[in-house]
Amino acid sequence: MLQQTQVDRVLPKYEEWLSKYPTLEALAAASPEEVADTWRPLGYNARPQRLHEIACEVVARYGGELPSDETTLRSFKGIGAYTVGAVQSFAFGRRAAIVDTNVARVLFRVFVGRGDRKTTVMEKRIWAMSEALLPRRDVFDFNQALMDLGALVCVARSPRCLVCPMRAICRAYPFNPDLEGPTS
DNA sequence: ATCCAGTGTC
DNA sequence: GACACGGGAT
């Protein structure tokens, strides 16, 4: 649900969704039409369909229990690199890195500071940083904190550098939006 | 216009 | 690598 969709907008629908489909079995048992209808008006309407497909697949082949290994998770359509890390670290407590838009922005600003964040080489650097920084324990809290720093402090438009704990070492401080993007 | 807990496709 | 995929908020 959270793929390219703000937390504030997901939250009410998430509650409704889980109330209606408390288990993967329940989701699998529903019709695709009903699932699509429950999803509305969140966008990206391939997502409910894929979520339903995943539920059916997990029920059919994995006894209704979501597998935790990267290869199997990644084999589902709709689950990419970010979701694998999120499921592993948040749901299973595994030591797995995540990179979403928030983490990418934070790590890019703190450790790179300028240039284009969206090139493939930079994306790989950011993943490498996220993995290298991963603590031995408390990975759930670490990943959550990194995301929250990006969502609440190191925001896209007007980052709140004055209250940021990374300010002293941040390569993007003092923040200048002209130093970010393809043309720099 | 830009951004948002991305991903699949060509 | 570019592009499509949604809808809501700033």
PDB file of C-alpha atoms (C1' of nucleotides) in Angstrom:
ATOM      1  CA  MET A   1       0.000   0.000   0.000  1.00  0.00           C
ATOM      2  CA  LEU A   2       2.792   2.355   0.858  1.00  0.00           C
ATOM      3  CA  GLN A   3       4.450   2.085  -2.542  1.00  0.00           C
ATOM      4  CA  GLN A   4       4.459   5.688  -3.785  1.00  0.00           C
ATOM      5  CA  THR A   5       1.613   6.541  -1.438  1.00  0.00           C
ATOM      6  CA  GLN A   6       1.823   8.705   1.694  1.00  0.00           C
ATOM      7  CA  VAL A   7       1.423   7.091   5.090  1.00  0.00           C
ATOM      8  CA  ASP A   8      -1.360   9.492   6.060  1.00  0.00           C
ATOM      9  CA  ARG A   9      -3.406   8.440   3.079  1.00  0.00           C
ATOM     10  CA  VAL A  10      -2.742   4.726   3.542  1.00  0.00           C
ATOM     11  CA  LEU A  11      -3.532   4.493   7.233  1.00  0.00           C
ATOM     12  CA  PRO A  12      -7.368   4.536   7.157  1.00  0.00           C
ATOM     13  CA  LYS A  13      -7.455   2.181   4.167  1.00  0.00           C
ATOM     14  CA  TYR A  14      -4.962  -0.116   5.850  1.00  0.00           C
ATOM     15  CA  GLU A  15      -7.264  -0.468   8.849  1.00  0.00           C
ATOM     16  CA  GLU A  16     -10.263  -1.172   6.647  1.00  0.00           C
ATOM     17  CA  TRP A  17      -8.267  -3.641   4.580  1.00  0.00           C
ATOM     18  CA  LEU A  18      -7.007  -5.642   7.549  1.00  0.00           C
ATOM     19  CA  SER A  19     -10.436  -5.618   9.121  1.00  0.00           C
ATOM     20  CA  LYS A  20     -11.862  -7.093   5.919  1.00  0.00           C
ATOM     21  CA  TYR A  21      -8.946  -9.423   5.159  1.00  0.00           C
ATOM     22  CA  PRO A  22      -7.343 -10.292   8.503  1.00  0.00           C
ATOM     23  CA  THR A  23      -5.358 -13.184   6.990  1.00  0.00           C
ATOM     24  CA  LEU A  24      -3.870 -14.134   3.651  1.00  0.00           C
ATOM     25  CA  GLU A  25      -6.484 -16.890   3.515  1.00  0.00           C
ATOM     26  CA  ALA A  26      -9.238 -14.306   3.803  1.00  0.00           C
ATOM     27  CA  LEU A  27      -7.692 -12.184   1.082  1.00  0.00           C
ATOM     28  CA  ALA A  28      -7.227 -15.185  -1.183  1.00  0.00           C
ATOM     29  CA  ALA A  29     -10.860 -16.183  -0.687  1.00  0.00           C
ATOM     30  CA  ALA A  30     -12.161 -12.812  -1.861  1.00  0.00           C
ATOM     31  CA  SER A  31     -12.887 -12.114  -5.509  1.00  0.00           C
ATOM     32  CA  PRO A  32     -10.530  -9.877  -7.486  1.00  0.00           C
ATOM     33  CA  GLU A  33     -13.442  -7.508  -8.108  1.00  0.00           C
ATOM     34  CA  GLU A  34     -14.180  -7.106  -4.434  1.00  0.00           C
ATOM     35  CA  VAL A  35     -10.503  -6.654  -3.658  1.00  0.00           C
ATOM     36  CA  ALA A  36     -10.196  -3.963  -6.317  1.00  0.00           C
ATOM     37  CA  ASP A  37     -13.259  -2.252  -4.901  1.00  0.00           C
ATOM     38  CA  THR A  38     -11.917  -2.303  -1.363  1.00  0.00           C
ATOM     39  CA  TRP A  39      -8.707  -0.741  -2.617  1.00  0.00           C
ATOM     40  CA  ARG A  40     -10.367   2.325  -4.114  1.00  0.00           C
ATOM     41  CA  PRO A  41      -9.505   5.196  -4.196  1.00  0.00           C
ATOM     42  CA  LEU A  42      -5.840   4.449  -3.576  1.00  0.00           C
ATOM     43  CA  GLY A  43      -4.132   4.571  -6.941  1.00  0.00           C
ATOM     44  CA  TYR A  44      -1.804   2.186  -8.723  1.00  0.00           C
ATOM     45  CA  ASN A  45      -4.557  -0.346  -9.198  1.00  0.00           C
ATOM     46  CA  ALA A  46      -2.260  -3.177 -10.202  1.00  0.00           C
ATOM     47  CA  ARG A  47      -1.273  -3.381  -6.549  1.00  0.00           C
ATOM     48  CA  PRO A  48      -4.512  -4.874  -5.170  1.00  0.00           C
ATOM     49  CA  GLN A  49      -4.507  -7.390  -7.980  1.00  0.00           C
ATOM     50  CA  ARG A  50      -0.936  -8.384  -7.201  1.00  0.00           C
ATOM     51  CA  LEU A  51      -1.597  -8.467  -3.492  1.00  0.00           C
ATOM     52  CA  HIS A  52      -4.462 -10.849  -4.198  1.00  0.00           C
ATOM     53  CA  GLU A  53      -2.275 -12.992  -6.438  1.00  0.00           C
ATOM     54  CA  ILE A  54       0.381 -13.164  -3.744  1.00  0.00           C
ATOM     55  CA  ALA A  55      -2.223 -14.202  -1.181  1.00  0.00           C
ATOM     56  CA  CYS A  56      -3.506 -16.972  -3.475  1.00  0.00           C
ATOM     57  CA  GLU A  57       0.018 -18.151  -4.206  1.00  0.00           C
ATOM     58  CA  VAL A  58       1.036 -18.174  -0.555  1.00  0.00           C
ATOM     59  CA  VAL A  59      -2.088 -20.116   0.408  1.00  0.00           C
ATOM     60  CA  ALA A  60      -1.664 -22.570  -2.446  1.00  0.00           C
ATOM     61  CA  ARG A  61       2.047 -23.216  -2.108  1.00  0.00           C
ATOM     62  CA  TYR A  62       3.223 -22.088   1.315  1.00  0.00           C
ATOM     63  CA  GLY A  63       0.386 -23.076   3.619  1.00  0.00           C
ATOM     64  CA  GLY A  64      -0.780 -19.496   4.067  1.00  0.00           C
ATOM     65  CA  GLU A  65       2.497 -18.444   5.713  1.00  0.00           C
ATOM     66  CA  LEU A  66       4.482 -15.769   3.920  1.00  0.00           C
ATOM     67  CA  PRO A  67       7.998 -17.055   3.199  1.00  0.00           C
ATOM     68  CA  SER A  68      10.854 -14.976   4.610  1.00  0.00           C
ATOM     69  CA  ASP A  69      13.709 -15.742   2.265  1.00  0.00           C
ATOM     70  CA  GLU A  70      14.742 -13.128  -0.243  1.00  0.00           C
ATOM     71  CA  THR A  71      14.572 -15.322  -3.325  1.00  0.00           C
ATOM     72  CA  THR A  72      11.010 -16.438  -2.746  1.00  0.00           C
ATOM     73  CA  LEU A  73       9.778 -12.987  -1.752  1.00  0.00           C
ATOM     74  CA  ARG A  74      11.448 -11.430  -4.772  1.00  0.00           C
ATOM     75  CA  SER A  75       9.742 -13.984  -7.043  1.00  0.00           C
ATOM     76  CA  PHE A  76       6.324 -12.477  -6.348  1.00  0.00           C
ATOM     77  CA  LYS A  77       5.160  -9.854  -8.794  1.00  0.00           C
ATOM     78  CA  GLY A  78       4.819  -6.572  -6.915  1.00  0.00           C
ATOM     79  CA  ILE A  79       7.589  -7.270  -4.416  1.00  0.00           C
ATOM     80  CA  GLY A  80      10.825  -5.505  -5.295  1.00  0.00           C
ATOM     81  CA  ALA A  81      14.055  -4.717  -3.504  1.00  0.00           C
ATOM     82  CA  TYR A  82      12.533  -2.305  -1.012  1.00  0.00           C
ATOM     83  CA  THR A  83       9.626  -4.545  -0.016  1.00  0.00           C
ATOM     84  CA  VAL A  84      11.912  -7.536   0.487  1.00  0.00           C
ATOM     85  CA  GLY A  85      13.992  -5.541   2.950  1.00  0.00           C
ATOM     86  CA  ALA A  86      10.928  -4.102   4.658  1.00  0.00           C
ATOM     87  CA  VAL A  87       9.280  -7.502   5.105  1.00  0.00           C
ATOM     88  CA  GLN A  88      12.484  -9.108   6.305  1.00  0.00           C
ATOM     89  CA  SER A  89      13.468  -6.407   8.791  1.00  0.00           C
ATOM     90  CA  PHE A  90      10.031  -5.289   9.975  1.00  0.00           C
ATOM     91  CA  ALA A  91       8.014  -8.501   9.856  1.00  0.00           C
ATOM     92  CA  PHE A  92      10.679 -11.131  10.491  1.00  0.00           C
ATOM     93  CA  GLY A  93      13.261  -9.200  12.511  1.00  0.00           C
ATOM     94  CA  ARG A  94      15.974 -10.188  10.074  1.00  0.00           C
ATOM     95  CA  ARG A  95      19.129  -8.141   9.483  1.00  0.00           C
ATOM     96  CA  ALA A  96      18.161  -6.685   6.104  1.00  0.00           C
ATOM     97  CA  ALA A  97      18.752  -3.261   4.596  1.00  0.00           C
ATOM     98  CA  ILE A  98      16.080  -1.074   3.050  1.00  0.00           C
ATOM     99  CA  VAL A  99      16.195   1.821   0.607  1.00  0.00           C
ATOM    100  CA  ASP A 100      13.029   3.779   0.002  1.00  0.00           C
ATOM    101  CA  THR A 101      12.707   7.373  -1.107  1.00  0.00           C
ATOM    102  CA  ASN A 102      13.331   8.580   2.463  1.00  0.00           C
ATOM    103  CA  VAL A 103      16.422   6.490   3.143  1.00  0.00           C
ATOM    104  CA  ALA A 104      17.833   7.314  -0.279  1.00  0.00           C
ATOM    105  CA  ARG A 105      17.424  11.032   0.332  1.00  0.00           C
ATOM    106  CA  VAL A 106      18.979  10.903   3.816  1.00  0.00           C
ATOM    107  CA  LEU A 107      21.998   8.792   2.872  1.00  0.00           C
ATOM    108  CA  PHE A 108      22.568  10.751  -0.314  1.00  0.00           C
ATOM    109  CA  ARG A 109      22.544  14.078   1.478  1.00  0.00           C
ATOM    110  CA  VAL A 110      24.574  13.019   4.511  1.00  0.00           C
ATOM    111  CA  PHE A 111      27.288  11.053   2.710  1.00  0.00           C
ATOM    112  CA  VAL A 112      27.298  12.424  -0.844  1.00  0.00           C
ATOM    113  CA  GLY A 113      25.802  15.869  -0.588  1.00  0.00           C
ATOM    114  CA  ARG A 114      25.476  16.919  -4.201  1.00  0.00           C
ATOM    115  CA  GLY A 115      24.647  15.609  -7.645  1.00  0.00           C
ATOM    116  CA  ASP A 116      21.985  13.371  -9.125  1.00  0.00           C
ATOM    117  CA  ARG A 117      20.524  10.806  -6.762  1.00  0.00           C
ATOM    118  CA  LYS A 118      18.603   8.896  -9.443  1.00  0.00           C
ATOM    119  CA  THR A 119      21.385   7.426 -11.530  1.00  0.00           C
ATOM    120  CA  THR A 120      21.811   3.659 -11.324  1.00  0.00           C
ATOM    121  CA  VAL A 121      25.361   3.978 -10.061  1.00  0.00           C
ATOM    122  CA  MET A 122      24.198   6.246  -7.260  1.00  0.00           C
ATOM    123  CA  GLU A 123      21.303   3.917  -6.444  1.00  0.00           C
ATOM    124  CA  LYS A 124      23.835   1.124  -6.006  1.00  0.00           C
ATOM    125  CA  ARG A 125      26.034   3.302  -3.798  1.00  0.00           C
ATOM    126  CA  ILE A 126      23.031   4.131  -1.628  1.00  0.00           C
ATOM    127  CA  TRP A 127      22.113   0.456  -1.241  1.00  0.00           C
ATOM    128  CA  ALA A 128      25.730  -0.287  -0.334  1.00  0.00           C
ATOM    129  CA  MET A 129      25.638   2.432   2.323  1.00  0.00           C
ATOM    130  CA  SER A 130      22.374   1.177   3.769  1.00  0.00           C
ATOM    131  CA  GLU A 131      23.836  -2.316   4.044  1.00  0.00           C
ATOM    132  CA  ALA A 132      27.175  -1.132   5.450  1.00  0.00           C
ATOM    133  CA  LEU A 133      25.478   0.979   8.116  1.00  0.00           C
ATOM    134  CA  LEU A 134      23.194  -1.813   9.285  1.00  0.00           C
ATOM    135  CA  PRO A 135      23.782  -2.478  12.986  1.00  0.00           C
ATOM    136  CA  ARG A 136      24.145  -6.011  14.383  1.00  0.00           C
ATOM    137  CA  ARG A 137      20.978  -5.671  16.404  1.00  0.00           C
ATOM    138  CA  ASP A 138      17.972  -3.382  16.617  1.00  0.00           C
ATOM    139  CA  VAL A 139      17.693  -3.433  12.839  1.00  0.00           C
ATOM    140  CA  PHE A 140      13.957  -2.795  13.032  1.00  0.00           C
ATOM    141  CA  ASP A 141      14.522   0.400  14.996  1.00  0.00           C
ATOM    142  CA  PHE A 142      17.469   1.458  12.865  1.00  0.00           C
ATOM    143  CA  ASN A 143      15.586   1.116   9.598  1.00  0.00           C
ATOM    144  CA  GLN A 144      12.505   2.758  11.042  1.00  0.00           C
ATOM    145  CA  ALA A 145      14.566   5.651  12.408  1.00  0.00           C
ATOM    146  CA  LEU A 146      16.303   6.182   9.078  1.00  0.00           C
ATOM    147  CA  MET A 147      12.970   6.355   7.293  1.00  0.00           C
ATOM    148  CA  ASP A 148      11.468   8.641   9.896  1.00  0.00           C
ATOM    149  CA  LEU A 149      14.446  10.980   9.720  1.00  0.00           C
ATOM    150  CA  GLY A 150      13.755  11.316   6.014  1.00  0.00           C
ATOM    151  CA  ALA A 151      10.004  11.609   6.435  1.00  0.00           C
ATOM    152  CA  LEU A 152      10.028  14.141   9.271  1.00  0.00           C
ATOM    153  CA  VAL A 153      13.335  16.057   9.200  1.00  0.00           C
ATOM    154  CA  CYS A 154      15.317  15.464   6.022  1.00  0.00           C
ATOM    155  CA  VAL A 155      12.273  16.112   3.852  1.00  0.00           C
ATOM    156  CA  ALA A 156      12.410  16.694   0.106  1.00  0.00           C
ATOM    157  CA  ARG A 157      11.613  20.384  -0.135  1.00  0.00           C
ATOM    158  CA  SER A 158      12.625  22.293   2.998  1.00  0.00           C
ATOM    159  CA  PRO A 159      14.672  20.000   5.217  1.00  0.00           C
ATOM    160  CA  ARG A 160      14.700  20.974   8.888  1.00  0.00           C
ATOM    161  CA  CYS A 161      18.474  21.002   9.192  1.00  0.00           C
ATOM    162  CA  LEU A 162      18.475  22.981  12.428  1.00  0.00           C
ATOM    163  CA  VAL A 163      16.937  20.088  14.348  1.00  0.00           C
ATOM    164  CA  CYS A 164      18.721  17.334  12.432  1.00  0.00           C
ATOM    165  CA  PRO A 165      21.089  15.093  14.417  1.00  0.00           C
ATOM    166  CA  MET A 166      23.196  14.573  11.280  1.00  0.00           C
ATOM    167  CA  ARG A 167      23.842  18.266  10.721  1.00  0.00           C
ATOM    168  CA  ALA A 168      27.405  18.234  12.034  1.00  0.00           C
ATOM    169  CA  ILE A 169      28.606  15.661   9.509  1.00  0.00           C
ATOM    170  CA  CYS A 170      26.124  16.215   6.685  1.00  0.00           C
ATOM    171  CA  ARG A 171      27.682  16.896   3.311  1.00  0.00           C
ATOM    172  CA  ALA A 172      24.533  18.687   2.175  1.00  0.00           C
ATOM    173  CA  TYR A 173      24.596  21.163   5.053  1.00  0.00           C
ATOM    174  CA  PRO A 174      23.836  23.993   4.696  1.00  0.00           C
ATOM    175  CA  PHE A 175      21.131  22.748   2.374  1.00  0.00           C
ATOM    176  CA  ASN A 176      21.018  24.159  -1.131  1.00  0.00           C
ATOM    177  CA  PRO A 177      18.399  22.705  -3.491  1.00  0.00           C
ATOM    178  CA  ASP A 178      20.425  23.803  -6.520  1.00  0.00           C
ATOM    179  CA  LEU A 179      23.101  21.236  -5.670  1.00  0.00           C
ATOM    180  CA  GLU A 180      20.597  18.362  -6.059  1.00  0.00           C
ATOM    181  CA  GLY A 181      19.383  16.941  -9.331  1.00  0.00           C
ATOM    182  CA  PRO A 182      20.528  15.963 -12.815  1.00  0.00           C
ATOM    183  CA  THR A 183      21.943  19.390 -13.652  1.00  0.00           C
ATOM    184  CA  SER A 184      24.645  19.717 -11.046  1.00  0.00           C
TER     185      SER A 184
ATOM    186  C1'  DA B   1       4.889  21.428 -10.868  1.00  0.00           C
ATOM    187  C1'  DT B   2       6.614  18.231  -7.400  1.00  0.00           C
ATOM    188  C1'  DC B   3       6.330  14.631  -4.236  1.00  0.00           C
ATOM    189  C1'  DC B   4       4.867  10.365  -2.172  1.00  0.00           C
ATOM    190  C1'  DA B   5       7.348   3.565   2.713  1.00  0.00           C
ATOM    191  C1'  DG B   6       8.233   1.327  -5.806  1.00  0.00           C
ATOM    192  C1'  DT B   7       7.826  -1.992  -9.368  1.00  0.00           C
ATOM    193  C1'  DG B   8       7.406  -4.207 -13.908  1.00  0.00           C
ATOM    194  C1'  DT B   9       8.162  -3.724 -18.603  1.00  0.00           C
ATOM    195  C1'  DC B  10      10.389  -2.698 -23.141  1.00  0.00           C
TER     196       DC B  10
ATOM    197  C1'  DG C   1      17.837   3.397 -18.754  1.00  0.00           C
ATOM    198  C1'  DA C   2      13.318   5.447 -19.816  1.00  0.00           C
ATOM    199  C1'  DC C   3       8.520   4.986 -19.028  1.00  0.00           C
ATOM    200  C1'  DA C   4       3.822   3.879 -17.160  1.00  0.00           C
ATOM    201  C1'  DC C   5       1.138   3.375 -13.414  1.00  0.00           C
ATOM    202  C1'  DG C   6      -3.128   7.091  -9.624  1.00  0.00           C
ATOM    203  C1'  DG C   7      -4.638  10.094  -6.789  1.00  0.00           C
ATOM    204  C1'  DG C   8      -4.155  13.532  -3.209  1.00  0.00           C
ATOM    205  C1'  DA C   9      -1.579  17.254  -0.994  1.00  0.00           C
ATOM    206  C1'  DT C  10       1.548  21.353  -1.001  1.00  0.00           C
TER     207       DT C  10
END
